[in-house]
Short mmCIF file of C-alpha atoms in Angstrom, two decimals:
data_model
loop_
_atom_site.label_atom_id
_atom_site.label_comp_id
_atom_site.label_asym_id
_atom_site.label_seq_id
_atom_site.Cartn_x
_atom_site.Cartn_y
_atom_site.Cartn_z
CA UNK A 26 -37.28 123.04 -2.45
CA UNK A 27 -36.87 122.20 1.23
CA UNK A 28 -36.87 118.48 0.42
CA UNK A 29 -34.19 119.03 -2.23
CA UNK A 30 -32.06 120.96 0.25
CA UNK A 31 -32.51 118.24 2.86
CA UNK A 32 -31.63 115.56 0.33
CA UNK A 33 -28.58 117.54 -0.77
CA UNK A 34 -27.48 118.03 2.84
CA UNK A 35 -28.03 114.35 3.57
CA UNK A 36 -25.98 113.41 0.51
CA UNK A 37 -23.17 115.76 1.49
CA UNK A 38 -23.26 114.44 5.04
CA UNK A 39 -23.05 110.86 3.77
CA UNK A 40 -20.11 111.75 1.53
CA UNK A 41 -18.42 113.42 4.48
CA UNK A 42 -18.84 110.29 6.62
CA UNK A 43 -17.48 108.12 3.81
CA UNK A 44 -14.58 110.53 3.35
CA UNK A 45 -13.75 110.53 7.06
CA UNK A 46 -13.97 106.74 7.24
CA UNK A 47 -11.79 106.34 4.16
CA UNK A 48 -9.28 108.86 5.47
CA UNK A 49 -9.10 106.98 8.76
CA UNK A 50 -8.50 103.68 6.97
CA UNK A 51 -5.82 105.23 4.79
CA UNK A 52 -4.18 106.81 7.80
CA UNK A 53 -4.03 103.41 9.47
CA UNK A 54 -2.66 101.72 6.37
CA UNK A 55 -1.92 104.26 3.64
CA UNK A 56 0.03 101.94 1.37
CA UNK A 57 -2.29 98.94 1.18
CA UNK A 58 -2.02 97.60 -2.40
CA UNK A 59 -4.94 97.97 -4.79
CA UNK A 60 -5.50 94.20 -4.96
CA UNK A 61 -5.70 93.82 -1.18
CA UNK A 62 -8.70 92.03 0.29
CA UNK A 63 -11.09 93.85 2.58
CA UNK A 64 -10.20 91.55 5.48
CA UNK A 65 -6.50 91.54 6.37
CA UNK A 66 -6.48 88.56 8.73
CA UNK A 67 -3.77 85.90 8.65
CA UNK A 68 -4.22 82.46 10.24
CA UNK A 69 -0.99 80.74 11.29
CA UNK A 70 0.07 77.58 13.11
CA UNK A 71 1.40 77.77 16.65
CA UNK A 72 3.39 75.21 18.58
CA UNK A 73 1.89 73.73 21.72
CA UNK A 74 2.25 75.46 25.05
CA UNK A 75 5.82 74.36 25.73
CA UNK A 76 6.38 77.49 27.80
CA UNK A 77 4.33 79.89 29.82
CA UNK A 78 5.73 83.21 28.63
CA UNK A 79 5.38 85.59 25.71
CA UNK A 80 8.37 87.64 26.92
CA UNK A 81 11.40 86.55 24.91
CA UNK A 82 13.81 88.22 27.32
CA UNK A 83 12.46 85.78 29.91
CA UNK A 84 12.84 82.74 27.67
CA UNK A 85 13.75 82.14 24.03
CA UNK A 86 13.52 78.37 23.84
CA UNK A 87 10.19 78.12 25.63
CA UNK A 88 8.64 81.31 24.30
CA UNK A 89 5.21 80.80 22.79
CA UNK A 90 5.66 83.11 19.81
CA UNK A 91 8.70 83.55 17.62
CA UNK A 92 9.27 86.31 15.15
CA UNK A 93 9.16 89.37 17.43
CA UNK A 94 5.77 90.63 16.32
CA UNK A 95 4.61 91.70 19.78
CA UNK A 96 8.11 92.52 20.99
CA UNK A 97 10.64 94.31 18.84
CA UNK A 98 14.40 93.97 19.15
CA UNK A 99 17.06 96.65 18.91
CA UNK A 100 18.26 95.19 15.59
CA UNK A 101 16.93 92.54 13.22
CA UNK A 102 17.49 91.07 9.75
CA UNK A 103 15.72 91.94 6.53
CA UNK A 104 14.87 89.43 3.79
CA UNK A 105 18.44 89.62 2.45
CA UNK A 106 19.75 88.85 5.94
CA UNK A 107 21.19 92.34 6.22
CA UNK A 108 21.22 94.03 9.63
CA UNK A 109 18.48 96.62 10.16
CA UNK A 110 18.10 98.90 13.17
CA UNK A 111 14.61 98.90 14.65
CA UNK A 112 15.24 100.69 17.92
CA UNK A 113 18.18 103.03 17.30
CA UNK A 114 18.50 106.03 14.98
CA UNK A 115 22.29 105.85 14.99
CA UNK A 116 25.21 104.55 17.01
CA UNK A 117 28.95 104.79 17.50
CA UNK A 118 31.73 102.55 18.75
CA UNK A 119 34.81 103.41 20.80
CA UNK A 120 38.31 103.19 19.34
CA UNK A 121 39.03 99.97 21.22
CA UNK A 122 35.85 98.36 19.84
CA UNK A 123 34.50 97.54 23.31
CA UNK A 124 31.94 100.27 23.95
CA UNK A 125 28.88 100.83 21.79
CA UNK A 126 26.60 103.82 22.22
CA UNK A 127 23.10 103.67 20.75
CA UNK A 128 20.88 106.72 20.27
CA UNK A 129 17.34 105.39 20.43
CA UNK A 130 14.35 106.47 18.39
CA UNK A 131 12.35 108.82 20.61
CA UNK A 132 8.98 108.17 19.01
CA UNK A 133 8.75 104.49 19.99
CA UNK A 134 6.00 103.48 22.42
CA UNK A 135 4.84 100.47 24.38
CA UNK A 136 1.44 99.11 23.42
CA UNK A 137 0.00 100.84 26.52
CA UNK A 138 1.22 104.21 25.21
CA UNK A 139 4.22 104.63 27.53
CA UNK A 140 7.58 105.57 25.90
CA UNK A 141 10.21 102.91 25.24
CA UNK A 142 13.45 104.08 26.85
CA UNK A 143 17.04 102.98 27.30
CA UNK A 144 16.15 102.03 30.87
CA UNK A 145 13.87 99.28 29.50
CA UNK A 146 16.81 97.65 27.69
CA UNK A 147 18.96 97.90 30.81
CA UNK A 148 16.17 96.43 32.91
CA UNK A 149 15.81 93.46 30.55
CA UNK A 150 19.49 92.56 30.81
CA UNK A 151 19.61 93.22 34.55
CA UNK A 152 16.71 90.84 35.06
CA UNK A 153 18.35 88.16 32.88
CA UNK A 154 21.69 88.18 34.69
CA UNK A 155 20.09 88.46 38.13
CA UNK A 156 17.21 85.99 37.83
CA UNK A 157 18.28 83.81 34.91
CA UNK A 158 17.31 83.30 31.29
CA UNK A 159 17.94 80.43 28.91
CA UNK A 160 19.84 82.91 26.72
CA UNK A 161 22.36 83.87 29.41
CA UNK A 162 25.11 81.82 27.77
CA UNK A 163 24.61 83.95 24.67
CA UNK A 164 24.95 87.24 26.58
CA UNK A 165 27.94 85.92 28.51
CA UNK A 166 29.95 84.25 25.74
CA UNK A 167 28.72 85.42 22.36
CA UNK A 168 27.93 89.06 23.01
CA UNK A 169 30.44 89.09 25.85
CA UNK A 170 28.78 91.79 27.94
CA UNK A 171 31.29 93.16 30.42
CA UNK A 172 31.24 91.56 33.89
CA UNK A 173 28.37 89.22 33.03
CA UNK A 174 30.07 86.14 34.46
CA UNK A 175 31.15 87.54 37.86
CA UNK A 176 27.78 89.23 38.34
CA UNK A 177 25.93 86.02 37.50
CA UNK A 178 28.09 84.26 40.10
CA UNK A 179 27.38 86.95 42.71
CA UNK A 180 30.96 88.21 42.78
CA UNK A 181 30.16 91.75 41.59
CA UNK A 182 27.15 94.04 42.12
CA UNK A 183 24.51 94.30 39.42
CA UNK A 184 25.45 97.90 38.69
CA UNK A 185 28.82 96.73 37.33
CA UNK A 186 27.18 95.06 34.33
CA UNK A 187 28.36 96.46 31.01
CA UNK A 188 25.07 98.10 30.12
CA UNK A 189 23.75 101.49 31.22
CA UNK A 190 21.41 104.27 30.22
CA UNK A 191 23.06 107.70 29.97
CA UNK A 192 19.59 109.19 29.66
CA UNK A 193 16.16 108.05 28.46
CA UNK A 194 17.34 107.62 24.88
CA UNK A 195 21.05 106.80 25.08
CA UNK A 196 22.01 103.16 25.67
CA UNK A 197 25.61 102.07 26.24
CA UNK A 198 26.78 98.45 26.01
CA UNK A 199 30.34 97.47 26.93
CA UNK A 200 31.94 94.14 26.09
CA UNK A 201 34.93 92.25 27.45
CA UNK A 202 36.60 92.13 24.04
CA UNK A 203 36.15 93.94 20.72
CA UNK A 204 33.13 92.68 18.81
CA UNK A 205 33.37 93.64 15.12
CA UNK A 206 30.07 91.83 14.54
CA UNK A 207 28.28 93.47 17.49
CA UNK A 208 25.26 94.79 15.59
CA UNK A 209 24.52 91.32 14.28
CA UNK A 210 24.29 89.93 17.81
CA UNK A 211 21.68 92.37 19.06
CA UNK A 212 18.75 90.84 17.21
CA UNK A 213 17.85 89.17 20.51
CA UNK A 214 17.97 92.29 22.65
CA UNK A 215 14.40 93.26 23.56
CA UNK A 216 13.41 96.05 25.91
CA UNK A 217 11.28 94.93 28.86
CA UNK A 218 8.47 97.17 30.18
CA UNK A 219 9.77 97.64 33.71
CA UNK A 220 6.69 99.63 34.71
CA UNK A 221 4.54 96.59 33.92
CA UNK A 222 6.89 94.04 35.49
CA UNK A 223 6.94 96.09 38.70
CA UNK A 224 3.14 95.83 38.84
CA UNK A 225 2.57 92.23 37.73
CA UNK A 226 5.96 90.54 37.92
CA UNK A 227 7.15 88.14 35.23
CA UNK A 228 3.61 86.83 35.00
CA UNK A 229 2.67 89.92 33.00
CA UNK A 230 3.52 88.01 29.83
CA UNK A 231 1.31 85.03 30.65
CA UNK A 232 -2.00 86.87 30.16
CA UNK A 233 -3.53 88.78 27.29
CA UNK A 234 -4.80 91.61 29.49
CA UNK A 235 -1.38 92.35 31.04
CA UNK A 236 0.96 91.59 28.12
CA UNK A 237 2.58 94.81 26.98
CA UNK A 238 4.96 94.87 24.02
CA UNK A 239 6.63 97.28 21.63
CA UNK A 240 6.05 95.40 18.38
CA UNK A 241 3.67 96.03 15.45
CA UNK A 242 1.03 93.75 16.96
CA UNK A 243 -0.38 93.32 20.45
CA UNK A 244 -2.17 90.40 22.08
CA UNK A 245 -5.93 90.84 22.06
CA UNK A 246 -7.18 87.36 23.01
CA UNK A 247 -5.52 84.28 24.41
CA UNK A 248 -7.56 81.12 24.80
CA UNK A 249 -4.89 78.79 26.12
CA UNK A 250 -4.78 75.50 24.31
CA UNK A 251 -6.91 76.94 21.50
CA UNK A 252 -5.65 80.14 19.89
CA UNK A 253 -3.71 83.35 20.39
CA UNK A 254 -4.98 86.46 18.61
CA UNK A 255 -2.86 89.52 17.86
CA UNK A 256 -4.17 92.75 16.39
CA UNK A 257 -2.32 95.70 14.90
CA UNK A 258 -0.79 97.81 17.65
CA UNK A 259 -2.15 101.38 17.25
CA UNK A 260 0.78 102.71 19.30
CA UNK A 261 3.44 101.16 17.07
CA UNK A 262 5.66 103.94 15.67
CA UNK A 263 8.47 101.77 14.29
CA UNK A 264 9.88 101.55 10.78
CA UNK A 265 8.04 98.40 9.63
CA UNK A 266 4.33 99.07 9.94
CA UNK A 267 2.27 96.04 8.87
CA UNK A 268 -0.47 95.69 6.30
CA UNK A 269 -2.19 92.96 8.29
CA UNK A 270 -4.86 93.94 10.79
CA UNK A 271 -4.90 90.69 12.72
CA UNK A 272 -2.95 87.44 13.10
CA UNK A 273 -4.60 84.40 14.65
CA UNK A 274 -2.25 81.66 15.84
CA UNK A 275 -3.94 78.27 16.20
CA UNK A 276 -2.55 75.83 18.74
CA UNK A 277 -1.73 72.28 17.81
CA UNK A 278 -1.19 72.97 14.12
CA UNK A 279 2.57 73.49 14.15
CA UNK A 280 3.24 69.80 13.62
CA UNK A 281 2.69 69.14 9.88
CA UNK A 282 0.77 65.92 10.61
CA UNK A 283 -2.02 68.16 11.92
CA UNK A 284 -1.03 71.46 10.33
CA UNK A 285 -1.04 70.39 6.69
CA UNK A 286 -4.59 68.93 6.79
CA UNK A 287 -5.65 72.15 8.54
CA UNK A 288 -3.96 74.09 5.74
CA UNK A 289 -5.79 72.11 3.07
CA UNK A 290 -9.01 72.86 4.93
CA UNK A 291 -8.17 76.60 4.94
CA UNK A 292 -8.00 76.72 8.74
CA UNK A 293 -4.45 78.10 8.56
CA UNK A 294 -2.71 79.83 5.67
CA UNK A 295 0.77 78.37 6.10
CA UNK A 296 2.12 74.96 7.10
CA UNK A 297 5.43 73.17 7.24
CA UNK A 298 5.60 69.76 5.56
CA UNK A 299 6.97 66.39 6.53
CA UNK A 300 8.66 64.03 4.11
CA UNK A 301 5.46 62.18 3.25
CA UNK A 302 3.60 65.38 2.39
CA UNK A 303 6.22 66.92 0.11
CA UNK A 304 5.45 64.68 -2.88
CA UNK A 305 1.74 65.49 -2.66
CA UNK A 306 2.46 69.23 -2.43
CA UNK A 307 4.87 69.08 -5.37
CA UNK A 308 2.24 67.41 -7.52
CA UNK A 309 -0.82 69.32 -6.41
CA UNK A 310 0.35 72.64 -4.92
CA UNK A 311 3.31 73.51 -7.10
CA UNK A 312 2.72 77.25 -6.80
CA UNK A 313 2.38 77.05 -3.01
CA UNK A 314 5.42 74.97 -1.98
CA UNK A 315 8.75 76.57 -1.04
CA UNK A 316 12.18 75.32 0.08
CA UNK A 317 15.06 77.07 1.83
CA UNK A 318 18.14 76.20 3.96
CA UNK A 319 17.80 76.97 7.63
CA UNK A 320 21.45 77.53 8.66
CA UNK A 321 20.73 75.14 11.51
CA UNK A 322 22.93 72.22 12.54
CA UNK A 323 21.64 68.97 14.03
CA UNK A 324 24.16 66.97 16.00
CA UNK A 325 24.76 64.40 18.71
CA UNK A 326 26.21 66.06 21.79
CA UNK A 327 28.30 64.09 24.29
CA UNK A 328 29.05 64.96 27.88
CA UNK A 329 32.78 64.36 27.62
CA UNK A 330 33.17 64.27 31.40
CA UNK A 331 30.95 61.22 31.89
CA UNK A 332 31.45 57.61 30.75
CA UNK A 333 31.38 56.17 28.22
CA UNK A 334 31.81 59.41 26.28
CA UNK A 335 34.74 60.65 28.35
CA UNK A 336 36.78 58.31 26.15
CA UNK A 337 37.86 60.02 22.92
CA UNK A 338 37.95 56.69 21.11
CA UNK A 339 34.22 56.16 21.74
CA UNK A 340 33.36 59.61 20.45
CA UNK A 341 35.49 59.13 17.33
CA UNK A 342 33.86 55.75 16.68
CA UNK A 343 30.42 57.37 16.66
CA UNK A 344 31.62 60.04 14.23
CA UNK A 345 33.50 57.77 11.84
CA UNK A 346 30.83 55.09 11.59
CA UNK A 347 28.06 57.42 10.49
CA UNK A 348 26.74 57.47 6.92
CA UNK A 349 25.26 60.95 6.63
CA UNK A 350 24.51 60.63 2.92
CA UNK A 351 22.35 57.56 3.49
CA UNK A 352 20.42 59.30 6.26
CA UNK A 353 19.72 62.37 4.11
CA UNK A 354 18.85 60.36 1.01
CA UNK A 355 16.42 58.03 2.76
CA UNK A 356 14.45 59.02 5.87
CA UNK A 357 15.33 62.73 5.47
CA UNK A 358 14.88 62.93 1.71
CA UNK A 359 14.05 66.52 0.68
CA UNK A 360 14.38 67.52 4.33
CA UNK A 361 18.13 67.78 4.94
CA UNK A 362 21.65 67.83 3.53
CA UNK A 363 24.74 66.22 5.16
CA UNK A 364 26.99 68.38 7.32
CA UNK A 365 30.24 67.78 9.19
CA UNK A 366 30.81 71.01 11.11
CA UNK A 367 28.79 73.69 12.87
CA UNK A 368 29.78 75.97 9.97
CA UNK A 369 27.13 74.59 7.66
CA UNK A 370 27.03 74.85 3.88
CA UNK A 371 26.39 78.38 2.65
CA UNK A 372 27.27 79.97 5.97
CA UNK A 373 30.14 82.51 6.14
CA UNK A 374 33.40 80.70 6.88
CA UNK A 375 32.20 77.28 5.69
CA UNK A 376 34.88 74.99 4.23
CA UNK A 377 33.51 72.14 2.08
CA UNK A 378 36.56 69.92 2.58
CA UNK A 379 38.25 69.95 5.98
CA UNK A 380 35.48 68.76 8.29
CA UNK A 381 34.21 66.24 5.77
CA UNK A 382 37.67 64.72 5.32
CA UNK A 383 38.15 64.49 9.09
CA UNK A 384 34.78 62.72 9.43
CA UNK A 385 34.92 60.48 6.37
CA UNK A 386 33.08 57.24 7.06
CA UNK A 387 35.40 54.41 8.14
CA UNK A 388 33.47 51.57 9.74
CA UNK A 389 36.51 49.34 10.30
CA UNK A 390 38.37 52.08 12.15
CA UNK A 391 35.26 52.91 14.17
CA UNK A 392 34.93 49.30 15.33
CA UNK A 393 38.64 49.16 16.12
CA UNK A 394 38.45 52.30 18.26
CA UNK A 395 35.38 51.01 20.11
CA UNK A 396 37.18 47.75 20.84
CA UNK A 397 40.26 49.62 22.09
CA UNK A 398 37.98 51.55 24.43
CA UNK A 399 36.88 48.24 25.98
CA UNK A 400 33.76 47.47 23.94
CA UNK A 401 34.68 44.85 21.28
CA UNK A 402 31.71 44.35 18.95
CA UNK A 403 29.78 46.63 21.28
CA UNK A 404 29.94 44.17 24.19
CA UNK A 405 29.62 45.85 27.55
CA UNK A 406 28.60 49.19 26.11
CA UNK A 407 25.93 50.64 28.39
CA UNK A 408 22.43 51.14 27.08
CA UNK A 409 22.19 54.93 26.75
CA UNK A 410 19.26 57.27 26.33
CA UNK A 411 19.57 59.85 23.56
CA UNK A 412 17.51 62.79 24.78
CA UNK A 413 15.49 64.87 22.32
CA UNK A 414 13.85 68.17 23.20
CA UNK A 415 10.10 67.93 22.77
CA UNK A 416 9.22 70.64 20.28
CA UNK A 417 6.77 70.39 17.41
CA UNK A 418 8.95 72.48 15.12
CA UNK A 419 11.73 69.88 15.30
CA UNK A 420 9.58 66.79 14.84
CA UNK A 421 9.95 66.56 11.06
CA UNK A 422 13.70 66.03 11.43
CA UNK A 423 14.62 64.70 14.82
CA UNK A 424 12.08 61.89 15.16
CA UNK A 425 12.95 60.11 11.87
CA UNK A 426 16.65 60.93 12.27
CA UNK A 427 16.99 59.48 15.76
CA UNK A 428 14.92 56.42 14.85
CA UNK A 429 17.37 55.84 12.00
CA UNK A 430 20.38 56.42 14.27
CA UNK A 431 19.06 53.98 16.85
CA UNK A 432 18.79 51.23 14.26
CA UNK A 433 22.06 52.17 12.56
CA UNK A 434 24.22 52.19 15.71
CA UNK A 435 22.71 48.86 16.76
CA UNK A 436 23.33 47.31 13.35
CA UNK A 437 26.88 48.56 12.78
CA UNK A 438 28.37 48.99 16.27
CA UNK A 439 26.01 46.75 18.26
CA UNK A 440 25.33 49.49 20.81
CA UNK A 441 21.92 50.44 22.13
CA UNK A 442 21.07 54.12 21.88
CA UNK A 443 17.46 54.73 22.90
CA UNK A 444 15.82 58.02 21.81
CA UNK A 445 13.78 59.64 24.58
CA UNK A 446 11.53 62.62 23.96
CA UNK A 447 11.85 65.01 26.92
CA UNK A 448 9.85 68.05 27.95
CA UNK A 449 11.60 71.25 26.89
CA UNK A 450 12.46 72.44 30.40
CA UNK A 451 13.72 69.05 31.54
CA UNK A 452 15.86 68.75 28.44
CA UNK A 453 17.22 72.30 28.58
CA UNK A 454 18.02 72.14 32.30
CA UNK A 455 19.85 68.83 31.90
CA UNK A 456 21.77 70.14 28.91
CA UNK A 457 22.84 73.36 30.58
CA UNK A 458 23.60 71.74 33.93
CA UNK A 459 25.32 68.68 32.41
CA UNK A 460 23.24 66.09 34.25
CA UNK A 461 22.81 63.73 31.28
CA UNK A 462 25.45 62.39 28.93
CA UNK A 463 23.89 62.17 25.45
CA UNK A 464 21.67 64.62 23.58
CA UNK A 465 20.32 65.02 20.09
CA UNK A 466 20.82 68.75 19.79
CA UNK A 467 20.17 71.49 17.33
CA UNK A 468 21.34 75.05 16.98
CA UNK A 469 20.22 77.69 14.54
CA UNK A 470 22.34 80.70 13.77
CA UNK A 471 21.61 83.96 15.55
CA UNK A 472 23.69 86.21 13.33
CA UNK A 473 25.61 85.72 10.10
CA UNK A 474 29.17 85.38 11.31
CA UNK A 475 31.35 82.29 12.02
CA UNK A 476 31.73 83.44 15.62
CA UNK A 477 28.07 82.64 16.25
CA UNK A 478 28.45 78.93 15.55
CA UNK A 479 32.04 78.50 16.73
CA UNK A 480 31.39 80.26 20.05
CA UNK A 481 28.86 77.55 20.79
CA UNK A 482 31.68 75.24 21.90
CA UNK A 483 33.69 77.68 24.00
CA UNK A 484 34.26 76.42 27.55
CA UNK A 485 31.58 77.25 30.08
CA UNK A 486 28.63 77.13 27.72
CA UNK A 487 25.98 74.55 26.98
CA UNK A 488 28.55 71.79 26.41
CA UNK A 489 30.61 70.10 29.10
CA UNK A 490 33.62 69.82 26.77
CA UNK A 491 36.44 72.26 27.39
CA UNK A 492 39.58 72.87 25.36
CA UNK A 493 41.81 75.86 26.09
CA UNK A 494 43.47 75.85 22.66
CA UNK A 495 40.08 75.91 20.95
CA UNK A 496 38.93 78.72 23.23
CA UNK A 497 42.00 80.79 22.49
CA UNK A 498 41.73 80.40 18.72
CA UNK A 499 38.03 81.26 18.58
CA UNK A 500 38.26 84.18 20.98
CA UNK A 501 41.14 85.66 19.02
CA UNK A 502 39.30 85.20 15.72
CA UNK A 503 36.23 86.87 17.22
CA UNK A 504 38.10 90.11 17.89
CA UNK A 505 40.06 90.88 14.72
CA UNK A 506 38.86 92.78 11.68
CA UNK A 507 40.79 91.02 8.90
CA UNK A 508 38.42 88.44 7.39
CA UNK A 509 41.09 86.11 5.96
CA UNK A 510 42.96 85.99 9.28
CA UNK A 511 39.74 85.33 11.11
CA UNK A 512 38.82 82.42 8.82
CA UNK A 513 42.31 80.93 9.19
CA UNK A 514 41.92 80.85 12.97
CA UNK A 515 38.41 79.41 12.77
CA UNK A 516 39.69 76.68 10.47
CA UNK A 517 42.30 75.64 13.05
CA UNK A 518 39.65 75.67 15.76
CA UNK A 519 37.32 73.59 13.60
CA UNK A 520 40.01 70.93 13.23
CA UNK A 521 40.37 70.67 17.01
CA UNK A 522 36.60 70.47 17.39
CA UNK A 523 36.29 67.58 14.93
CA UNK A 524 39.32 65.71 16.25
CA UNK A 525 38.25 66.01 19.89
CA UNK A 526 34.68 65.05 19.05
CA UNK A 527 32.47 66.64 21.70
CA UNK A 528 29.77 66.34 19.05
CA UNK A 529 28.93 64.48 15.87
CA UNK A 530 27.63 66.98 13.33
CA UNK A 531 25.11 65.31 11.06
CA UNK A 532 22.86 67.48 8.86
CA UNK A 533 21.42 70.85 8.02
CA UNK A 534 17.63 70.84 7.63
CA UNK A 535 15.90 72.17 4.57
CA UNK A 536 12.73 73.97 5.50
CA UNK A 537 9.75 73.06 3.35
CA UNK A 538 6.48 74.90 3.69
CA UNK A 539 3.36 75.83 1.82
CA UNK A 540 1.48 79.08 1.99
CA UNK A 541 -1.59 80.32 0.22
CA UNK A 542 -1.13 82.05 -3.15
CA UNK A 543 -3.26 84.96 -1.96
CA UNK A 544 -0.51 85.91 0.52
CA UNK A 545 1.45 88.57 -1.34
CA UNK A 546 3.97 91.32 -0.77
CA UNK A 547 7.72 91.85 -0.49
CA UNK A 548 7.90 89.44 2.43
CA UNK A 549 7.27 86.43 0.19
CA UNK A 550 9.15 87.62 -2.86
CA UNK A 551 12.66 86.32 -3.69
CA UNK A 552 15.57 88.06 -1.98
CA UNK A 553 18.81 89.12 -3.69
CA UNK A 554 19.97 85.50 -3.77
CA UNK A 555 16.72 84.25 -5.27
CA UNK A 556 15.66 82.74 -1.95
CA UNK A 557 12.00 82.71 -0.95
CA UNK A 558 11.71 82.00 2.75
CA UNK A 559 9.48 82.29 5.76
CA UNK A 560 11.38 80.67 8.60
CA UNK A 561 11.86 81.73 12.20
CA UNK A 562 14.67 84.09 11.20
CA UNK A 563 12.55 85.91 8.65
CA UNK A 564 9.26 86.08 10.57
CA UNK A 565 9.72 89.66 11.76
CA UNK A 566 10.32 90.97 8.24
CA UNK A 567 7.77 88.76 6.51
CA UNK A 568 4.86 89.53 8.83
CA UNK A 569 5.27 93.26 8.29
CA UNK A 570 5.65 92.99 4.51
CA UNK A 571 2.77 90.76 3.39
CA UNK A 572 -0.93 91.26 2.83
CA UNK A 573 -3.97 89.20 1.87
CA UNK A 574 -4.92 89.75 -1.74
CA UNK A 575 -8.35 89.34 -3.27
CA UNK A 576 -8.94 85.68 -4.09
#
């Protein structure tokens, strides 16, 4: 009898332990699908260490991780590219459209358990304007935060910046002009843990043991040059809680030449593809290959203040001589489509005719213009380096494209344009400070509005070119509500941009990637337009809406 009682008690105790364990698992991830695997670990490629920081308010272009999984922005985009609020419960805008008040979610925490407050957003912007960030042009020109420019120049005190915290959970942002698209721009506004920065400085985001974020994952291990491991953040109280328990980013696999073989060997579960790999994937991995437009423009950027590109005739010659169709049908086959304007195909405000007509290939006219500029048959034209930013994620497009352009310009215009791959910081500094005269540049949209791409060429930004009429048209279009009137103004500005030629717009890349069929969930299902995507823009949504299914 005693043995039976002991056995019964032991059985009950075992059931209780199982129940508690199961309850804990369900509490951590209550909605995990029935077909989910026991191990929810995702292995992903990671670009090389082009930058030192994980903090994306410190640097965007050199940040090690994209996708905001360890840091979470105020707003982001869902799979349909609709704006979603991550950090604010609600908000309101003043009658003049210049002051936005955000009422933050009070339950949000840093990964160390401290509350995320409005002061952390203010601190992030204060630090950027005071100490510099490679996104400062965006805050100054695109978002147009009040007094950004004079404060950056030291003409006004920091406290005059158009951002303030009314209390711990009320954030106010003021802009120089009305911004009808304001919410769309704030997908790059991250809070910064000022309590951590005060203790460790900016270096806090260069080590796993001091990196504090507010996203759904936190850094657990960082073996530099090898891998970066992120685990589910137990203090994450946001709206998009992930299924995944861990994400392991493996260095050196971002480039498809290395990444795709690693993918085939099951070392990583997703890989981009280069042109030579697409045919193999189509034939052998038909259920794993995916294509989508990137809303990114690749272009040649001239410094219009320096010879020989201070001569409009030279810039026009480069534009008119180019055969974009040939480039996209040969070396960029399946990787890109021709473009003639920053407002790429499919993007709001795109016009399929105007820019193309203004840039229609005319080799005879191009040669004539080059001769009129003092370079008949290319004679006397200086050998010029075309700088490329060294970044693995661009390699599939920019290396073959610039190799083609080098040969093409030599063949048709008899000018020597030599591609040079530059370290990211060297490239970015030269671009922003206008110390070199020719760049192969790229820009991907930040928010779905024509202002995003047209503002790129407003005076005082990353380009040396300046045109007051263009500035006036774009700035006016940026502030009005009527869509048709806005588009009309952008169209006039686009004409000036093409005619003045500070850039030669060439192509929009098509992203091609493979991912394992056992990756499932809403994140990799078609959106409302039938698009299946997993690019940089969608990372935040995807990584919180996928799981590993049983194989």
